[in-house]
mmCIF file of C-alpha atoms in Angstrom:
data_model
loop_
_atom_site.group_PDB
_atom_site.id
_atom_site.type_symbol
_atom_site.label_atom_id
_atom_site.label_comp_id
_atom_site.label_asym_id
_atom_site.label_seq_id
_atom_site.Cartn_x
_atom_site.Cartn_y
_atom_site.Cartn_z
ATOM 1 C CA ALA A 20 64.948 105.509 207.137
ATOM 2 C CA GLN A 21 64.334 107.118 203.794
ATOM 3 C CA SER A 22 62.057 105.425 201.298
ATOM 4 C CA VAL A 23 60.241 106.141 198.075
ATOM 5 C CA ALA A 24 57.125 104.418 196.788
ATOM 6 C CA GLN A 25 55.857 104.419 193.234
ATOM 7 C CA PRO A 26 52.556 102.571 193.595
ATOM 8 C CA GLU A 27 52.011 101.907 189.900
ATOM 9 C CA ASP A 28 54.273 99.578 187.943
ATOM 10 C CA GLN A 29 52.749 100.802 184.690
ATOM 11 C CA VAL A 30 50.716 103.784 183.521
ATOM 12 C CA ASN A 31 48.965 103.750 180.153
ATOM 13 C CA VAL A 32 47.681 106.912 178.525
ATOM 14 C CA ALA A 33 46.612 107.952 175.051
ATOM 15 C CA GLU A 34 48.617 110.551 173.194
ATOM 16 C CA GLY A 35 47.329 114.039 173.886
ATOM 17 C CA ASN A 36 45.835 113.121 177.248
ATOM 18 C CA PRO A 37 47.249 114.342 180.551
ATOM 19 C CA LEU A 38 49.460 111.968 182.456
ATOM 20 C CA THR A 39 50.317 111.514 186.124
ATOM 21 C CA VAL A 40 52.998 109.265 187.570
ATOM 22 C CA LYS A 41 52.665 108.935 191.326
ATOM 23 C CA CYS A 42 55.347 109.097 193.987
ATOM 24 C CA THR A 43 55.218 109.195 197.767
ATOM 25 C CA TYR A 44 58.179 109.434 200.086
ATOM 26 C CA SER A 45 59.258 109.005 203.668
ATOM 27 C CA VAL A 46 62.186 110.935 205.084
ATOM 28 C CA SER A 47 63.089 112.602 208.343
ATOM 29 C CA GLY A 48 63.470 116.317 207.937
ATOM 30 C CA ASN A 49 63.061 118.266 204.728
ATOM 31 C CA PRO A 50 63.272 116.186 201.576
ATOM 32 C CA TYR A 51 64.972 116.923 198.329
ATOM 33 C CA LEU A 52 62.984 115.212 195.581
ATOM 34 C CA PHE A 53 63.962 114.290 192.045
ATOM 35 C CA TRP A 54 62.464 112.735 188.945
ATOM 36 C CA TYR A 55 64.560 110.876 186.390
ATOM 37 C CA VAL A 56 63.627 109.164 183.129
ATOM 38 C CA GLN A 57 65.291 106.102 181.628
ATOM 39 C CA TYR A 58 64.974 105.097 178.007
ATOM 40 C CA PRO A 59 65.755 101.498 176.984
ATOM 41 C CA ASN A 60 69.432 100.594 177.370
ATOM 42 C CA ARG A 61 70.316 104.116 178.430
ATOM 43 C CA GLY A 62 71.314 105.848 181.643
ATOM 44 C CA LEU A 63 68.997 108.014 183.688
ATOM 45 C CA GLN A 64 68.264 111.549 182.592
ATOM 46 C CA PHE A 65 67.364 114.253 185.086
ATOM 47 C CA LEU A 66 63.896 115.776 184.628
ATOM 48 C CA LEU A 67 63.307 118.059 187.595
ATOM 49 C CA LYS A 68 63.837 118.549 191.299
ATOM 50 C CA TYR A 69 62.187 120.110 194.323
ATOM 51 C CA ILE A 70 64.468 121.757 196.853
ATOM 52 C CA THR A 71 62.406 124.505 198.433
ATOM 53 C CA GLY A 72 59.977 127.246 197.527
ATOM 54 C CA ASP A 73 57.132 126.936 195.030
ATOM 55 C CA ASN A 74 55.408 123.572 195.322
ATOM 56 C CA LEU A 75 54.967 123.322 191.550
ATOM 57 C CA VAL A 76 58.236 122.563 189.830
ATOM 58 C CA LYS A 77 58.685 122.741 186.071
ATOM 59 C CA GLY A 78 61.246 120.605 184.309
ATOM 60 C CA SER A 79 62.443 119.289 180.998
ATOM 61 C CA TYR A 80 60.255 118.202 178.066
ATOM 62 C CA GLY A 81 57.117 119.868 179.458
ATOM 63 C CA PHE A 82 57.028 117.815 182.663
ATOM 64 C CA GLU A 83 56.138 119.284 186.031
ATOM 65 C CA ALA A 84 55.718 117.927 189.518
ATOM 66 C CA GLU A 85 53.808 119.069 192.555
ATOM 67 C CA PHE A 86 55.249 118.776 196.034
ATOM 68 C CA ASN A 87 52.611 118.099 198.671
ATOM 69 C CA LYS A 88 54.072 118.067 202.153
ATOM 70 C CA SER A 89 50.907 116.964 203.966
ATOM 71 C CA GLN A 90 50.485 113.974 201.674
ATOM 72 C CA THR A 91 54.240 113.383 201.365
ATOM 73 C CA SER A 92 53.828 113.146 197.616
ATOM 74 C CA PHE A 93 55.678 114.383 194.561
ATOM 75 C CA HIS A 94 53.608 113.339 191.551
ATOM 76 C CA LEU A 95 54.956 113.866 188.035
ATOM 77 C CA LYS A 96 52.565 115.387 185.528
ATOM 78 C CA LYS A 97 52.326 116.494 181.936
ATOM 79 C CA PRO A 98 49.275 118.192 180.375
ATOM 80 C CA SER A 99 49.525 116.413 177.016
ATOM 81 C CA ALA A 100 51.398 113.119 176.596
ATOM 82 C CA LEU A 101 53.520 112.251 173.580
ATOM 83 C CA VAL A 102 54.333 108.780 172.286
ATOM 84 C CA SER A 103 58.006 109.692 172.759
ATOM 85 C CA ASP A 104 57.366 110.085 176.510
ATOM 86 C CA SER A 105 57.100 106.300 176.768
ATOM 87 C CA ALA A 106 59.894 105.285 179.127
ATOM 88 C CA LEU A 107 60.690 104.225 182.683
ATOM 89 C CA TYR A 108 60.325 106.976 185.275
ATOM 90 C CA PHE A 109 62.037 107.028 188.646
ATOM 91 C CA CYS A 110 61.274 109.179 191.652
ATOM 92 C CA ALA A 111 64.136 109.703 194.116
ATOM 93 C CA VAL A 112 64.613 111.366 197.498
ATOM 94 C CA ARG A 113 67.635 112.664 199.322
ATOM 95 C CA GLU A 114 67.992 113.950 202.875
ATOM 96 C CA ASN A 115 69.350 117.363 203.676
ATOM 97 C CA GLN A 116 72.774 116.010 204.464
ATOM 98 C CA ALA A 117 75.867 116.250 202.345
ATOM 99 C CA GLY A 118 77.069 112.959 200.996
ATOM 100 C CA THR A 119 73.837 111.028 201.224
ATOM 101 C CA ALA A 120 72.938 109.161 198.097
ATOM 102 C CA LEU A 121 69.707 109.194 196.161
ATOM 103 C CA ILE A 122 67.096 106.673 197.243
ATOM 104 C CA PHE A 123 65.091 105.551 194.227
ATOM 105 C CA GLY A 124 61.623 104.133 193.834
ATOM 106 C CA LYS A 125 61.196 100.961 191.799
ATOM 107 C CA GLY A 126 60.135 102.884 188.745
ATOM 108 C CA THR A 127 56.951 103.294 186.721
ATOM 109 C CA THR A 128 56.751 102.343 183.081
ATOM 110 C CA LEU A 129 54.823 104.943 181.117
ATOM 111 C CA SER A 130 53.277 103.760 177.877
ATOM 112 C CA VAL A 131 51.721 106.372 175.587
ATOM 113 C CA SER A 132 49.640 105.012 172.737
ATOM 114 C CA SER A 133 48.962 106.836 169.488
ATOM 115 C CA ASN B 150 81.203 118.958 177.529
ATOM 116 C CA ALA B 151 81.197 115.184 177.437
ATOM 117 C CA GLY B 152 78.832 113.454 179.797
ATOM 118 C CA VAL B 153 79.605 110.661 182.202
ATOM 119 C CA MET B 154 81.450 107.882 180.403
ATOM 120 C CA GLN B 155 81.293 104.250 181.381
ATOM 121 C CA ASN B 156 83.073 101.302 179.838
ATOM 122 C CA PRO B 157 82.653 98.686 178.861
ATOM 123 C CA ARG B 158 78.981 99.010 177.981
ATOM 124 C CA HIS B 159 78.551 95.258 178.085
ATOM 125 C CA LEU B 160 80.674 92.777 179.987
ATOM 126 C CA VAL B 161 80.355 89.015 180.051
ATOM 127 C CA ARG B 162 82.175 87.019 182.696
ATOM 128 C CA ARG B 163 82.139 83.415 183.818
ATOM 129 C CA ARG B 164 81.570 82.561 187.442
ATOM 130 C CA GLY B 165 84.733 83.093 189.462
ATOM 131 C CA GLN B 166 86.255 85.691 187.161
ATOM 132 C CA GLU B 167 86.838 89.333 187.998
ATOM 133 C CA ALA B 168 84.861 92.241 186.579
ATOM 134 C CA ARG B 169 86.245 95.780 186.346
ATOM 135 C CA LEU B 170 83.878 98.605 185.533
ATOM 136 C CA ARG B 171 85.195 102.055 184.752
ATOM 137 C CA CYS B 172 83.583 105.457 185.102
ATOM 138 C CA SER B 173 84.848 108.841 184.009
ATOM 139 C CA PRO B 174 82.787 111.650 185.561
ATOM 140 C CA MET B 175 81.780 114.803 183.786
ATOM 141 C CA LYS B 176 84.524 117.378 183.460
ATOM 142 C CA GLY B 177 84.801 119.362 186.655
ATOM 143 C CA HIS B 178 82.939 116.796 188.757
ATOM 144 C CA SER B 179 84.853 115.247 191.629
ATOM 145 C CA HIS B 180 82.009 113.292 193.252
ATOM 146 C CA VAL B 181 81.126 109.840 191.934
ATOM 147 C CA TYR B 182 78.304 107.496 192.907
ATOM 148 C CA TRP B 183 77.829 103.871 191.877
ATOM 149 C CA TYR B 184 74.400 102.249 191.658
ATOM 150 C CA ARG B 185 73.227 98.775 190.743
ATOM 151 C CA GLN B 186 69.994 98.049 188.909
ATOM 152 C CA LEU B 187 68.717 94.525 189.137
ATOM 153 C CA PRO B 188 66.010 93.327 186.731
ATOM 154 C CA GLU B 189 62.556 94.633 187.657
ATOM 155 C CA GLU B 190 64.005 96.806 190.417
ATOM 156 C CA GLY B 191 65.028 100.391 190.874
ATOM 157 C CA LEU B 192 68.546 101.601 191.361
ATOM 158 C CA LYS B 193 70.261 100.745 194.615
ATOM 159 C CA PHE B 194 73.074 102.884 195.955
ATOM 160 C CA MET B 195 76.392 101.129 196.374
ATOM 161 C CA VAL B 196 79.182 103.609 197.085
ATOM 162 C CA TYR B 197 80.015 107.313 197.029
ATOM 163 C CA LEU B 198 83.554 108.475 196.343
ATOM 164 C CA GLN B 199 85.438 111.699 196.107
ATOM 165 C CA LYS B 200 88.904 111.885 194.614
ATOM 166 C CA GLU B 201 91.077 109.365 196.510
ATOM 167 C CA ASN B 202 88.460 108.910 199.236
ATOM 168 C CA ILE B 203 85.531 106.609 199.900
ATOM 169 C CA ILE B 204 82.884 108.757 201.552
ATOM 170 C CA ASP B 205 80.033 106.262 201.958
ATOM 171 C CA GLU B 206 80.136 102.558 201.129
ATOM 172 C CA SER B 207 77.051 101.577 203.091
ATOM 173 C CA GLY B 208 75.424 100.002 200.041
ATOM 174 C CA MET B 209 78.385 97.918 199.034
ATOM 175 C CA PRO B 210 78.354 94.152 199.670
ATOM 176 C CA LYS B 211 80.923 93.317 202.331
ATOM 177 C CA GLU B 212 82.788 90.791 200.244
ATOM 178 C CA ARG B 213 84.121 90.703 196.699
ATOM 179 C CA PHE B 214 83.200 94.308 195.857
ATOM 180 C CA SER B 215 85.546 97.273 196.010
ATOM 181 C CA ALA B 216 85.716 100.747 194.529
ATOM 182 C CA GLU B 217 88.302 103.409 194.037
ATOM 183 C CA PHE B 218 88.584 106.875 192.540
ATOM 184 C CA PRO B 219 92.266 107.680 192.145
ATOM 185 C CA LYS B 220 93.739 111.134 191.797
ATOM 186 C CA GLU B 221 94.271 110.477 188.101
ATOM 187 C CA GLY B 222 92.032 108.364 185.946
ATOM 188 C CA PRO B 223 88.547 106.950 186.161
ATOM 189 C CA SER B 224 86.686 105.492 189.083
ATOM 190 C CA ILE B 225 86.801 101.697 189.145
ATOM 191 C CA LEU B 226 84.216 99.299 190.545
ATOM 192 C CA ARG B 227 85.787 95.895 190.970
ATOM 193 C CA ILE B 228 83.918 92.660 191.540
ATOM 194 C CA GLN B 229 86.014 89.630 192.373
ATOM 195 C CA GLN B 230 84.907 86.028 191.897
ATOM 196 C CA VAL B 231 81.661 87.009 190.219
ATOM 197 C CA VAL B 232 78.515 84.948 190.751
ATOM 198 C CA ARG B 233 75.320 84.792 188.705
ATOM 199 C CA GLY B 234 73.570 87.087 191.173
ATOM 200 C CA ASP B 235 75.995 89.877 190.234
ATOM 201 C CA SER B 236 74.374 90.090 186.790
ATOM 202 C CA ALA B 237 72.892 93.571 186.642
ATOM 203 C CA ALA B 238 73.297 97.010 185.140
ATOM 204 C CA TYR B 239 75.808 99.131 187.011
ATOM 205 C CA PHE B 240 75.436 102.876 186.720
ATOM 206 C CA CYS B 241 77.842 105.576 187.652
ATOM 207 C CA ALA B 242 76.752 109.138 188.375
ATOM 208 C CA SER B 243 78.689 112.293 189.091
ATOM 209 C CA SER B 244 77.953 115.667 190.622
ATOM 210 C CA PRO B 245 80.018 118.841 190.855
ATOM 211 C CA LEU B 246 80.025 119.532 194.571
ATOM 212 C CA GLY B 247 78.388 116.594 196.305
ATOM 213 C CA LEU B 248 75.670 118.820 197.712
ATOM 214 C CA PRO B 249 72.347 117.166 198.565
ATOM 215 C CA THR B 250 70.639 119.646 196.230
ATOM 216 C CA ASP B 251 72.791 118.661 193.241
ATOM 217 C CA GLU B 252 71.232 116.576 190.546
ATOM 218 C CA GLN B 253 73.388 113.633 189.610
ATOM 219 C CA PHE B 254 74.411 113.015 186.022
ATOM 220 C CA PHE B 255 74.314 109.389 185.003
ATOM 221 C CA GLY B 256 76.388 107.407 182.585
ATOM 222 C CA PRO B 257 74.913 104.891 180.137
ATOM 223 C CA GLY B 258 75.703 101.970 182.425
ATOM 224 C CA THR B 259 77.634 98.727 182.177
ATOM 225 C CA ARG B 260 75.546 95.624 181.749
ATOM 226 C CA LEU B 261 77.278 92.725 183.431
ATOM 227 C CA THR B 262 76.268 89.200 182.546
ATOM 228 C CA VAL B 263 77.704 86.329 184.545
ATOM 229 C CA LEU B 264 77.502 82.962 182.837
#
């Protein structure tokens, strides 16, 4: 069965410092991996996805994520955090099968202090 | 191009009443997914629909919940005889082709409160 783990409920970083939000996954076959961000009382916004190819994926708002097959991880990163990055971040996985839904992690709250 | 629309944004029901949540996908999208977000939890898949068809309802509770996506009009998630445990945020997402590589575009959600 597919699953996603986000081991940290909350990540705190100072503005200007690099940030990492961790995600590990379990899926049979090749995974399709996604990161979404949710601001308070809003829907989820797509940040980036890994389908195939280069392990480093670049996305919206300066975020990137690195796919590591041996560690089954897909950590979200940003070189320099902004206060406006403070939000709830979700990692999600999908199997290579049409119609299957996204399986989400529980989410990690990112708090960036000024 | 308008995004995914959901209404109402907030819905209050008393126990035993019915709740109807509506979702209009992005223009050109014919694949709709419903998710439920309980407090302190991530999103849980409920049902996947294509126009006039339910493709996957494996995440849907067996009783009281139903969904449809008619040929014309929005997708509807219907909850009959609501209970307090149904209080949650319900999100709809759409995608153009239903491919596993597609990102899904989410609506703002309907926050259901059951008194």
